[in-house]
XYZ file of C-alpha atoms in Angstrom:
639
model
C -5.917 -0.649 32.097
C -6.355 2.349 29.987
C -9.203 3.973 29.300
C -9.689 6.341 25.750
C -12.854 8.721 26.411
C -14.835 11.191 24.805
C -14.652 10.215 21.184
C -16.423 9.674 18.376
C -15.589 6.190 17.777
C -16.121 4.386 14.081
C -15.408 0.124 15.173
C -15.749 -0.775 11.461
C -17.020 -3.337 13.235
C -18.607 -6.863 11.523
C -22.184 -6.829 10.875
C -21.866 -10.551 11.861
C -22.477 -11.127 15.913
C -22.056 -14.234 16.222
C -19.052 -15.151 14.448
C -15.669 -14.574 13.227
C -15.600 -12.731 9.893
C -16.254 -15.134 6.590
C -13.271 -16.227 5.126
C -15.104 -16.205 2.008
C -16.706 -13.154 2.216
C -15.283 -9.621 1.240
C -14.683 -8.079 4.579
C -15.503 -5.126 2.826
C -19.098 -5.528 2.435
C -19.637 -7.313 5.448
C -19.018 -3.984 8.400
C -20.312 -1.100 9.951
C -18.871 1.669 10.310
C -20.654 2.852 13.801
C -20.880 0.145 15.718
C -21.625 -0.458 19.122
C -20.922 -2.935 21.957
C -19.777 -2.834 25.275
C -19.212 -5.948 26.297
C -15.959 -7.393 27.922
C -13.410 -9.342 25.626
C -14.332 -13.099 26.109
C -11.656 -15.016 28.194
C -10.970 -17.410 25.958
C -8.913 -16.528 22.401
C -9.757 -13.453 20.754
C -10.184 -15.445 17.831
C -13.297 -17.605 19.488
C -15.863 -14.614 18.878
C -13.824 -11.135 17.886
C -16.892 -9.661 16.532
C -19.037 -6.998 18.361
C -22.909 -6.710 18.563
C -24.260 -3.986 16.897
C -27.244 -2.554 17.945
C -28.990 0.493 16.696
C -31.228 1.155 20.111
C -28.101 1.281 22.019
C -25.681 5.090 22.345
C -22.653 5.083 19.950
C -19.586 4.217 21.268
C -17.261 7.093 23.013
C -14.903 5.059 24.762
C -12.656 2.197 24.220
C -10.661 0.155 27.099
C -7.445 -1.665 26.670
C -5.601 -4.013 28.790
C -2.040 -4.469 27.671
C -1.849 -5.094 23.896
C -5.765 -6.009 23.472
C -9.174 -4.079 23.603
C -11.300 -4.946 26.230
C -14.057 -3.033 25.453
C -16.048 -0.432 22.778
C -18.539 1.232 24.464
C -19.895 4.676 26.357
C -17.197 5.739 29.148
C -19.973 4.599 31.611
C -20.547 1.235 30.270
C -16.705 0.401 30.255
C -15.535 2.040 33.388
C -18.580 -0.529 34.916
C -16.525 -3.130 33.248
C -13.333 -2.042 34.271
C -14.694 -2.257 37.753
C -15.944 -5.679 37.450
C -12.386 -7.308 36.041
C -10.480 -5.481 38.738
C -9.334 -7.895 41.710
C -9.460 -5.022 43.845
C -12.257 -5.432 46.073
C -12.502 -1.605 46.835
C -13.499 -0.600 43.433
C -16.121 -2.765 42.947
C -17.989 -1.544 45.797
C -17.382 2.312 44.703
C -18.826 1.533 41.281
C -21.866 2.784 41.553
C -23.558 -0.015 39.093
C -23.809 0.915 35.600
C -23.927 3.992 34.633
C -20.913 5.209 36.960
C -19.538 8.406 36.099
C -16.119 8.985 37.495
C -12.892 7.019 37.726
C -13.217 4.631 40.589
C -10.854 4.921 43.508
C -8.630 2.393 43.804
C -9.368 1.052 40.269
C -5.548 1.326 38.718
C -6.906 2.932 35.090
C -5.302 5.497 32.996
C -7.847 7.930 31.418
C -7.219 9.590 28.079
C -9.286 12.401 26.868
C -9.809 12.363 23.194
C -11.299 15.874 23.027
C -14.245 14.522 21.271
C -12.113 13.790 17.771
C -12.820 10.796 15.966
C -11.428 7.040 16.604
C -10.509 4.796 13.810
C -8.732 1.391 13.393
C -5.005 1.731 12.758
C -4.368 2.160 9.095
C -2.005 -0.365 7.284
C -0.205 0.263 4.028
C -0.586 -2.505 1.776
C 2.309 -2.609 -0.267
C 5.158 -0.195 0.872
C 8.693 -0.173 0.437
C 10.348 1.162 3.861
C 13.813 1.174 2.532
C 13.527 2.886 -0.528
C 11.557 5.314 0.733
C 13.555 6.306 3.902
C 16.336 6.449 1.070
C 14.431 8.854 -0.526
C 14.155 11.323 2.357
C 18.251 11.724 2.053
C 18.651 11.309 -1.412
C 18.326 13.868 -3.594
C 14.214 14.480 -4.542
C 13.998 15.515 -8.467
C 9.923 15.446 -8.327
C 9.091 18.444 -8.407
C 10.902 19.431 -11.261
C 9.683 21.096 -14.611
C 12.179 20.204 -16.834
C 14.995 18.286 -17.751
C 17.100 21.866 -17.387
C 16.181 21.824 -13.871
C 16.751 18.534 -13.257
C 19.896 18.739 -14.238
C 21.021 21.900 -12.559
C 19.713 19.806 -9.042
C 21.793 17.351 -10.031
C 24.492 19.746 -10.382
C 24.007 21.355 -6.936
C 24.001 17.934 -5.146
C 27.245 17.110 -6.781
C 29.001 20.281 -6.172
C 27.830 19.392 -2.102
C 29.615 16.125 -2.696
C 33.160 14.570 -2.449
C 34.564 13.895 -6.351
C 34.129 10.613 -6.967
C 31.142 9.920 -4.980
C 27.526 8.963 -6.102
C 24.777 11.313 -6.839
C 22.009 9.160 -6.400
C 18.083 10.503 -6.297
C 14.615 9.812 -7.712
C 11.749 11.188 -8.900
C 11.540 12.609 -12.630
C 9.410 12.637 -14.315
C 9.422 13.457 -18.306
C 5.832 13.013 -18.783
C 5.558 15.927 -16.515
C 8.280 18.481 -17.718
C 7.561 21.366 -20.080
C 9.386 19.730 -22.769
C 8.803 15.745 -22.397
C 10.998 14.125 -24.292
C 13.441 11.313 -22.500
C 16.792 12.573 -20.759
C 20.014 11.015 -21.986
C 24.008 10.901 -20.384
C 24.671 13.982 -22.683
C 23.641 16.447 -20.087
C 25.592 14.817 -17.243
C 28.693 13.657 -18.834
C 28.724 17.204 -19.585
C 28.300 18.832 -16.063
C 28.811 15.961 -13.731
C 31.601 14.493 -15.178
C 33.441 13.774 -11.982
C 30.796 11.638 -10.193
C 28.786 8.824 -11.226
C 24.941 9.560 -11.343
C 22.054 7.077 -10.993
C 18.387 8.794 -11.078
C 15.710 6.848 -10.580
C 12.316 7.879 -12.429
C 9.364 8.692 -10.154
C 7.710 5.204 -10.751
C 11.384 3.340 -9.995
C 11.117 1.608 -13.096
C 13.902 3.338 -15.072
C 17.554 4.581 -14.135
C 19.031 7.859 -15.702
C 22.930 7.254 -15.533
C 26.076 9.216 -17.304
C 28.595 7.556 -18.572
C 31.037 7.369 -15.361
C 28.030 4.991 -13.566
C 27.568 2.302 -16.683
C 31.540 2.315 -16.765
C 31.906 1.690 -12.923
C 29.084 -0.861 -13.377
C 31.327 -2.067 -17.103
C 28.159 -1.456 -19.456
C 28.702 -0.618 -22.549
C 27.473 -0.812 -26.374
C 28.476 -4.884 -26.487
C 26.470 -5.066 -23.119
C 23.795 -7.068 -24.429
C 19.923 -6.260 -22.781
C 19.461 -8.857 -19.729
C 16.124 -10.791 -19.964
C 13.308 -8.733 -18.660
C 14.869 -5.240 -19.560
C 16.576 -3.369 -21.437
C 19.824 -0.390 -22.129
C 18.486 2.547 -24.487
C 20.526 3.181 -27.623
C 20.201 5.996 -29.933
C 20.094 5.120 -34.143
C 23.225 4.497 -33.486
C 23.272 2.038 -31.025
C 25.384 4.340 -28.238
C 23.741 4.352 -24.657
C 21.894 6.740 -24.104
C 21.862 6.381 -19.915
C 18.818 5.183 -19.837
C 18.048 1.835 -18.259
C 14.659 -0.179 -18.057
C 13.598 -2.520 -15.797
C 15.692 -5.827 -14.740
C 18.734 -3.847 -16.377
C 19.094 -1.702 -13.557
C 19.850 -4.069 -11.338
C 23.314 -4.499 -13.471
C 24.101 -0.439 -12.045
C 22.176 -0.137 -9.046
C 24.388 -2.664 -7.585
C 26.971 -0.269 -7.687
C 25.857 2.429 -5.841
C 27.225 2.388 -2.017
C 24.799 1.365 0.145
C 24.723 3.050 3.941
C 26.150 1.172 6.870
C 23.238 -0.486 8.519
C 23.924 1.582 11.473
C 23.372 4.568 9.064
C 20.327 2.258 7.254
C 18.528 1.682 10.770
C 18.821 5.391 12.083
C 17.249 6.074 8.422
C 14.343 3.476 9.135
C 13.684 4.712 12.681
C 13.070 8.265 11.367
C 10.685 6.685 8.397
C 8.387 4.641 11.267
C 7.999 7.837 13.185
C 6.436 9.450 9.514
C 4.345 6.501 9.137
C 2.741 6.596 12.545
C 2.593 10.860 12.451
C 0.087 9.784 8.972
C -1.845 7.121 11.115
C -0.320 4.133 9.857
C -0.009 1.186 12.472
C 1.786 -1.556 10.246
C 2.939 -1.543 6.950
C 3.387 -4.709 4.106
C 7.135 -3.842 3.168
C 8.399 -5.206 0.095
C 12.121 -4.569 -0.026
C 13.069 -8.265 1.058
C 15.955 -8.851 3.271
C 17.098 -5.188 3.556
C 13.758 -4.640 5.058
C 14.081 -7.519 6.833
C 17.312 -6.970 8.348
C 16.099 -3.212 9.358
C 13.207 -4.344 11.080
C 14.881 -7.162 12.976
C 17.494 -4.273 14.069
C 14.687 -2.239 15.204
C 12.899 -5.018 17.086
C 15.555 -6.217 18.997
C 16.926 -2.885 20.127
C 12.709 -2.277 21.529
C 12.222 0.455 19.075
C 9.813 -1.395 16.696
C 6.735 0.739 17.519
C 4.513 -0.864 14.412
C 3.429 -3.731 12.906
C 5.359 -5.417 10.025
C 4.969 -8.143 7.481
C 7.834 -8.577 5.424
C 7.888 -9.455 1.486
C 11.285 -11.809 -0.151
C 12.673 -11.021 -3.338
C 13.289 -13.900 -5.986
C 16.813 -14.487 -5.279
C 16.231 -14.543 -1.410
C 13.785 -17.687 -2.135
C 16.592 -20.326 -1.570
C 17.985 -19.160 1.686
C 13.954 -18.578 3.105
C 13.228 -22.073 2.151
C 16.479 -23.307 4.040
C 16.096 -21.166 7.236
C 12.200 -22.106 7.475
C 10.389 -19.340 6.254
C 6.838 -19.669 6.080
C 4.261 -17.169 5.449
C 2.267 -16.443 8.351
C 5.369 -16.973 10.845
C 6.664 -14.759 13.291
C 5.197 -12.524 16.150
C 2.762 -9.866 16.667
C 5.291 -7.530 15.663
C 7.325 -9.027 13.016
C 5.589 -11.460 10.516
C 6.821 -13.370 7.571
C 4.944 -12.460 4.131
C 5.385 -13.599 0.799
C 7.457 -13.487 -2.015
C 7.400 -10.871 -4.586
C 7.366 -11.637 -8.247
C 7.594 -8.744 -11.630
C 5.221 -9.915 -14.631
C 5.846 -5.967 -16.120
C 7.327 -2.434 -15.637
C 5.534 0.606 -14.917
C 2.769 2.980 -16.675
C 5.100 6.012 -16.534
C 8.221 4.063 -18.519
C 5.979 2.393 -21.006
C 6.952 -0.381 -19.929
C 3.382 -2.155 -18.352
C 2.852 -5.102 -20.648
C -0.451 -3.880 -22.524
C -2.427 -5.805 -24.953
C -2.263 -2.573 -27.270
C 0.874 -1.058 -28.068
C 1.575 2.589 -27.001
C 1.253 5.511 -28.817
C 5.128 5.988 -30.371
C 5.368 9.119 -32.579
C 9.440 8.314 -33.939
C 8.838 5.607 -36.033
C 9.636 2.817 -33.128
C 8.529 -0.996 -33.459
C 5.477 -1.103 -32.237
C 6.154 -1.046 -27.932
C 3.607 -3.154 -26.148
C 5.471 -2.658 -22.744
C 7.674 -5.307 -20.964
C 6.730 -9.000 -19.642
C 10.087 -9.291 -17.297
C 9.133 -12.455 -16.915
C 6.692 -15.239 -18.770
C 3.754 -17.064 -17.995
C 5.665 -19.945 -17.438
C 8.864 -18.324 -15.271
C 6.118 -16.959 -13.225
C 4.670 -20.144 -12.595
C 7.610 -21.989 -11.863
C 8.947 -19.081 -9.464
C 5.367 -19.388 -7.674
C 5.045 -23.205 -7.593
C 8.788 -23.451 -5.783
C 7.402 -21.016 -3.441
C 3.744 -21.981 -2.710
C 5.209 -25.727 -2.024
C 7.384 -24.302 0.792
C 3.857 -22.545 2.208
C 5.205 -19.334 1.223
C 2.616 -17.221 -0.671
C 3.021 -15.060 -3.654
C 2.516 -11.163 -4.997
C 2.858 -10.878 -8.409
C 3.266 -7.269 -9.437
C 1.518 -6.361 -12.743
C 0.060 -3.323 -14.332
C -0.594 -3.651 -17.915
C -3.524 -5.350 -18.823
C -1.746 -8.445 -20.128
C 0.661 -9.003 -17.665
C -2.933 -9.168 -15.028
C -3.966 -11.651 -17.566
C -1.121 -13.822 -17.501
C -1.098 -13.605 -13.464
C -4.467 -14.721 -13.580
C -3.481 -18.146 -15.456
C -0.246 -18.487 -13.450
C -2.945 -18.442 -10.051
C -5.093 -20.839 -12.053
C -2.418 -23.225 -12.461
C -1.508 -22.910 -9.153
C -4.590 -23.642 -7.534
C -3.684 -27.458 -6.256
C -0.524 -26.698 -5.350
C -2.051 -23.969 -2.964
C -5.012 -26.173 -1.188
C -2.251 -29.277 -0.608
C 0.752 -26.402 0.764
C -2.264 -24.829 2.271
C -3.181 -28.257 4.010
C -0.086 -29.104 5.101
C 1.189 -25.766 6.519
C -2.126 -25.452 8.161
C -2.654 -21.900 7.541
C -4.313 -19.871 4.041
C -1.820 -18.558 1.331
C -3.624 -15.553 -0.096
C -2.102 -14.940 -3.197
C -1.813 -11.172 -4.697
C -1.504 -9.138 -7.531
C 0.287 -5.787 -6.893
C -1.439 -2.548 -8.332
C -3.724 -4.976 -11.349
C -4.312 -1.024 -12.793
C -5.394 -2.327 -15.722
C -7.893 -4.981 -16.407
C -9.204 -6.785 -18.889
C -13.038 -6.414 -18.454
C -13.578 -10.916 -18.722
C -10.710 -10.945 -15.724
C -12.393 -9.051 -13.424
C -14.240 -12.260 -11.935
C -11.455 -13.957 -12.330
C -9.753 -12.378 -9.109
C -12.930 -13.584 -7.241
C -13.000 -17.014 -8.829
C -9.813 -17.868 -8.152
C -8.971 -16.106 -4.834
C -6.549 -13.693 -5.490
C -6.245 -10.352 -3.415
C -5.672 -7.043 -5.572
C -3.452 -4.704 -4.076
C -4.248 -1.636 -5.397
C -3.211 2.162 -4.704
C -5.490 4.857 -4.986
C -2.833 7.755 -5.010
C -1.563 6.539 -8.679
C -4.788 6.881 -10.531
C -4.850 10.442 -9.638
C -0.872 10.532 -10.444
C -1.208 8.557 -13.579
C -4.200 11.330 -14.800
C -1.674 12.941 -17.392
C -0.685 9.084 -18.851
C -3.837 8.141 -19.408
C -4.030 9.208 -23.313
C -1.386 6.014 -23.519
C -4.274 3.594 -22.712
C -5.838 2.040 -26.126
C -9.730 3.115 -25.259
C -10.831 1.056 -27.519
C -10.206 -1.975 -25.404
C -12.798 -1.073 -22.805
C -10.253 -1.486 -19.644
C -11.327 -1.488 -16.655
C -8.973 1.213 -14.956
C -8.145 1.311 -11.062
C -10.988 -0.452 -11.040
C -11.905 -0.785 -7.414
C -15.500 -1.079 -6.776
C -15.767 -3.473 -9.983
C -13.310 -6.087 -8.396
C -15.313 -5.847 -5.183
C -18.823 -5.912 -6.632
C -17.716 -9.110 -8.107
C -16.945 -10.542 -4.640
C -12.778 -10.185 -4.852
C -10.690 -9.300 -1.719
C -9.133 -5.395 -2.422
C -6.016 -3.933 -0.245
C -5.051 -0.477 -0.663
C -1.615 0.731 -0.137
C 0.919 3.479 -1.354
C 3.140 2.117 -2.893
C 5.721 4.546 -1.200
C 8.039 6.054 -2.181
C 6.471 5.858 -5.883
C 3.147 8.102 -4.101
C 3.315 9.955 -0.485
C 2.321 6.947 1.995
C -0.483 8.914 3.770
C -3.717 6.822 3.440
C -6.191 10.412 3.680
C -4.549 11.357 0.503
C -5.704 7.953 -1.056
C -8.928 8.190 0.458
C -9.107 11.197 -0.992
C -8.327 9.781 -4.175
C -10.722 6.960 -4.427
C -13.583 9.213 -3.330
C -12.313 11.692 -6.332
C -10.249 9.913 -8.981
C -9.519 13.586 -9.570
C -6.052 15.592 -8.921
C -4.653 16.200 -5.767
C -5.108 19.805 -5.710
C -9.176 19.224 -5.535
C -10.099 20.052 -9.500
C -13.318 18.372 -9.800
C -13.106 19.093 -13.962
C -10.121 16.422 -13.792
C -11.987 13.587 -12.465
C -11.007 10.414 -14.295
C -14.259 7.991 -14.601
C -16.259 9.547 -12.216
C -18.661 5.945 -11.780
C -15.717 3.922 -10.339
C -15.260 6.502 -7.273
C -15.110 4.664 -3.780
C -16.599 6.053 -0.563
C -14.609 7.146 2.391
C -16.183 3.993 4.408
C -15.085 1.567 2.300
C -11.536 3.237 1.315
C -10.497 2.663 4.943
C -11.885 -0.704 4.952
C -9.766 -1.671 2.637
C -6.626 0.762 4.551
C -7.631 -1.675 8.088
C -9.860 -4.953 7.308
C -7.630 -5.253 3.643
C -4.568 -5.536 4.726
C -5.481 -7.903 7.422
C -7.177 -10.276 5.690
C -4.060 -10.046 3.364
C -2.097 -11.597 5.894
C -4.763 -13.276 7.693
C -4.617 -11.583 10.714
C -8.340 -10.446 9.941
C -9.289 -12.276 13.626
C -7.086 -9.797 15.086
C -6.985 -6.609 13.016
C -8.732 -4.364 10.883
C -11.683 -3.108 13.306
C -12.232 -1.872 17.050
C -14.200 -5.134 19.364
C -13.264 -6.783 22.681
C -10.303 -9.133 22.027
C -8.921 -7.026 18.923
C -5.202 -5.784 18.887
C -5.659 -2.422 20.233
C -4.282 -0.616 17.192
C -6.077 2.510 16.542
C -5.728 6.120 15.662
C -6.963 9.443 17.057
C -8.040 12.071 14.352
C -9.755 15.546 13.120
C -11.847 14.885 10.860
C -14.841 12.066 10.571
C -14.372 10.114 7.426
C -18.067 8.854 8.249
C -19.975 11.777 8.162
C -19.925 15.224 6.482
C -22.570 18.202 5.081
C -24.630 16.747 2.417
C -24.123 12.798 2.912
C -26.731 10.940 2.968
C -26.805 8.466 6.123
C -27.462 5.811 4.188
C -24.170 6.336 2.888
C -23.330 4.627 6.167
C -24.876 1.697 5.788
C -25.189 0.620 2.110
C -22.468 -0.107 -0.106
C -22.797 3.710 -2.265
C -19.187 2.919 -3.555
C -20.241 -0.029 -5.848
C -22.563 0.837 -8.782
C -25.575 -1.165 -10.520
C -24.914 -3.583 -13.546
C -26.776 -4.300 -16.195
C -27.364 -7.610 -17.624
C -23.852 -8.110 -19.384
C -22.085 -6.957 -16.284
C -21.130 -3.213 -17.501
C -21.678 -0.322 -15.432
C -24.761 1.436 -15.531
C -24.508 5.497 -15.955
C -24.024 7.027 -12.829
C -23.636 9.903 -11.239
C -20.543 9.219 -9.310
C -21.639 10.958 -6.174
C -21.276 8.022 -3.393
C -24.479 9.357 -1.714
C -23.399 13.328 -1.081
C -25.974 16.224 -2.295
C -23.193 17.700 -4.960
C -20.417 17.142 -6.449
C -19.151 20.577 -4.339
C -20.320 18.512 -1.341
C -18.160 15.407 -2.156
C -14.888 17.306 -3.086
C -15.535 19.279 0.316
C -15.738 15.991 2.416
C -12.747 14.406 0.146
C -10.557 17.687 0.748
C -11.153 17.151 4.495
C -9.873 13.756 4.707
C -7.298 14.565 2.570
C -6.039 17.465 5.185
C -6.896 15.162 8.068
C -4.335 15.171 11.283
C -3.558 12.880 13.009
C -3.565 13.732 17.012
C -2.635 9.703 18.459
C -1.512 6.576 16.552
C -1.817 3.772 19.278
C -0.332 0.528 18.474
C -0.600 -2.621 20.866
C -2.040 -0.246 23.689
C 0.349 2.105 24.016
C 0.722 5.678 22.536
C 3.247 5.604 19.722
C 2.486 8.891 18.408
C 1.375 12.288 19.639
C 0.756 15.019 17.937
């Protein structure tokens, strides 16, 4: 056994003692964040009663004991070293015990003790919607976000080339023309002039749009007869030349091209990426990049150097060969589980290419632009009904407001077809909408109404804070609107979103507590009434995700019989200087309604004394470090 002492330990525990969580219930609003129990895991499934007692006249937990994969035990150090004594076979230590209340490590008792220095516990973190291959691309390919201009993205560009081989690809990612000192869209000009030799492929910062010169859309044999595939596009100028931009499903006709590493090379580039997710407290991820993920993790497992939890997302044209090798969603082990499939109603804020009801402010005389629907209502549907018949559940990516709406009647049409697959696979499909930034105010119900998860990430509100003068106001939106979709009883799961936004969850925190810049400036707060407190931003970072997957009988809080899958860290996200306590126990990230269902004016201070105090407690978390990520009992991360 081992034993983790002296801590402050937050279970996020169920309020609920006598039973599993509520399928039907938000597992958001149904936890506390303290939580104390110190009884033994049951000997019968951890599924049979996973939830611990909490009880307010009893010390908070400092301790938890494991046994193998699974927590035995949340409790004081006394409390579970008496319980450690009386599961041992060995005779010896039950007699040194001492009863309850024993003090030291028993003699005899075979127990490894770790001391936590009195930092704080918390259940692992999980990113909900992460792409592991792209992003541990993106640590070796050339990194264009922090540029200012299109002048200095081009001179990187230059420098990487001049590194390189002639001939070979310069591929990176991360402009972002919204952001430079001059924004107006790069072209092939610039390249064909300076990197003439190589062929060039850029990806924006939201992934969404290529920048190529004119050697890539040869080697890929675009050019001005290419006509625009369905679901994207090839930019022309008034003249109808390329300009090297690419939207969307076009970019799959280039990005094709580009060499892709051995899968030695991709492997020792995903073992390096897992060791950055655990060092930022993450535990397991949902990975979306379909069978390259898939292939990378499997290479990982069976080499023993999986050290956390993944469940893996298809890609449309991998559908046929999952249906034929038996995939099912909610297959696999406690290490590698089978997900859903991943579906594109729109593009991205950033490109203009989320499918909005209201066009988007053009200033050059452009058709009106209301953003991309890559794929219709009915596509979707018949994409999702294929896979929900082969009990393989569905995430439907869409941003714009109407591309959310058209999800939401793809899932109502859907809804037979999921209870019979759901019947005869024996298991829940939770369908999913990835990132729903932008909803129509008479669809926010609708998520709860018709069972759909929203995946959400908190980092690109606080990104997207210099694109928001594209949104139509009049249309009343509601806008990363967290605490709306859970006050009306729908599931939330917070992610990344990585490599689009950094994948460490503090930062999000810190960005649904703030909805204001990274850099702490209160004055740039975006809606100030839809903030989220730090208790419920990591519910949705632990009991979220599991539910997602349904692994919420396992995962997503610390109680006898739980996965032991926890982190070690500096800074409380439960308490803080001028927070109310009741902050703990009542749900301050959700405001009143009035009688129409709108939001009530409020002060958007979750429960803290100040504004001063809230960006002090937000700035902590943000800066939090990690000291231990533990995943299935053993230590897969030290600081």
């Amino acid at each position: 056994m081992r034993l983790f002492s002296n801590a402050v330990v937050r279970t996020f525990a169920p309020q609920a003692a006598s039973s599993a969580p509520d399928s039907n219930t938000p597992a958001s609003i149904a936890s506390d964040p303290i939580g104390s129990n110190a009884e033994a895991a049951p000997e019968t499934a951890p599924d049979s009663d996973p939830s611990p007692t909490s009880d307010p006249s009893r010390p908070a937990p400092d301790a938890i004991l494991v046994d193998g994969e699974t927590i035995v035990a949340v409790g004081t150090r006394a409390e579970l070293l008496d319980i450690a004594a009386a599961q041992s076979s060995t005779t010896a230590a039950l007699a040194s015990a001492g009863g309850v209340g024993a003090t030291t490590v028993i003699p005899g008792l075979e127990i490894d003790e770790i001391d936590c220095g009195g930092q704080v516990i918390l259940p692992g973190f999980v990113d909900g919607h992460i792409h592991s291959i792209m992003y541990a691309d993106s640590l070796t390919d050339l990194d264009l976000s922090q540029t200012k201009s299109l002048a200095e993205a081009v001179a990187a560009i230059r420098e990487r080339a001049d590194s390189l081989p002639v001939g070979t690809w310069v591929v990176g990612s991360g402009w972002d023309l919204n952001k430079w000192e001059d924004p107006s869209y790069p072209d092939r000009t610039l390249l064909d002039e300076i990197v003439p030799d190589h062929p060039v492929a850029m990806w924006s910062l939201d992934l969404h749009t290529l920048w190529a010169n004119a050697h890539a859309l040869e080697i890929a044999g675009i050019d001005e007869a290419t006509p625009d595939p369905s679901g994207g596009s090839f930019v022309r100028d008034d003249d109808g030349q390329l300009t090297g931009l690419v939207r969307e499903d076009a970019t799959d006709l280039v990005a094709r091209f580009i060499p892709e590493p051995s899968r030695e090379e991709q492997v020792k580039r995903l073992a390096t990426t897992q060791e950055l997710f655990l060092s930022q407290g993450l535990t397991g991820i949902h990975d979306f990049d379909g069978i390259a993920a898939t292939l990378g993790w499997n290479d990982l497992h069976e080499a023993g150097r999986q050290d956390m939890r993944v469940t893996l997302f298809l890609r449309s044209p991998e559908v046929p060969w999952a249906i034929e090798t038996g995939w099912h969603t909610g297959d696999g082990d406690d290490w590698l589980q089978c997900g859903g499939l991943k579906l594109f109603s729109d593009g991205a804020l950033g490109s203009h290419t989320s499918h909005m009801s209201s066009p988007f402010p053009e200033t050059d005389g452009e058709t009106e632009n209301f953003g991309i629907a890559q794929m219709t209502e009915d596509e979707l549907f018949e994409q999702a009904h294929i896979a929900t018949e082969a009990g393989i559940s569905v995430a439907i990516h869409a941003i714009g407001d109407q591309a959310n709406h058209h999800v939401l009647e793809v899932f109502d049409r859907l809804r037979d077809i999921t209870r019979a697959a759901e019947e005869k696979y024996d298991r829940p499909l939770r369908h999913r909408v990835e990132h729903a930034q932008f909803i129509q105010p008479s669809d926010v119900a609708r998520f709860a109404e018709l069972g759909v998860l929203a995946s959400m990430q908190p980092r690109h509100c606080i990104s997207d804070l210099h694109l928001l003068h594209l949104i139509d106001e009049s249309a009343q939106l509601a806008a990363y609107a967290w605490p709306d979709l859970l006050e009306a009883g729908a599931h939330v799961v917070f992610g990344s979103d990585g490599p689009v936004e950094p994948a460490n969850p503090f930062a999000a925190i810190y960005a649904a507590m703030t909805r204001a810049n990274i850099s702490g400036e209160a004055s740039t707060t975006f809606q100030p009434h839809r903030r989220l407190s730090a208790v419920e931003a990591v519910r949705l970072h632990t009991q979220g995700p599991a539910f997602a997957a349904g692994l919420e009988a396992r995962r997503g809080y610390l109680a006898p019989g739980m996965d032991a899958d926890f982190i070690l860290v500096d800074t409380d996200p439960c308490a803080a200087e001028g927070l109310s306590s009741d902050a703990l126990t009542t749900e301050a990230a959700t405001q009143p309604t009035d009688s129409n269902g709108s939001h009530k004016p409020a002060d958007g201070l979750l429960g803290y004394d100040s504004e001063e105090a809230l960006f002090a407690h937000a700035e902590a978390i943000r800066d939090t470090r990690v000291v231990l990520t533990v995943v299935g009992g053993e230590i897969k991360y030290r600081a």
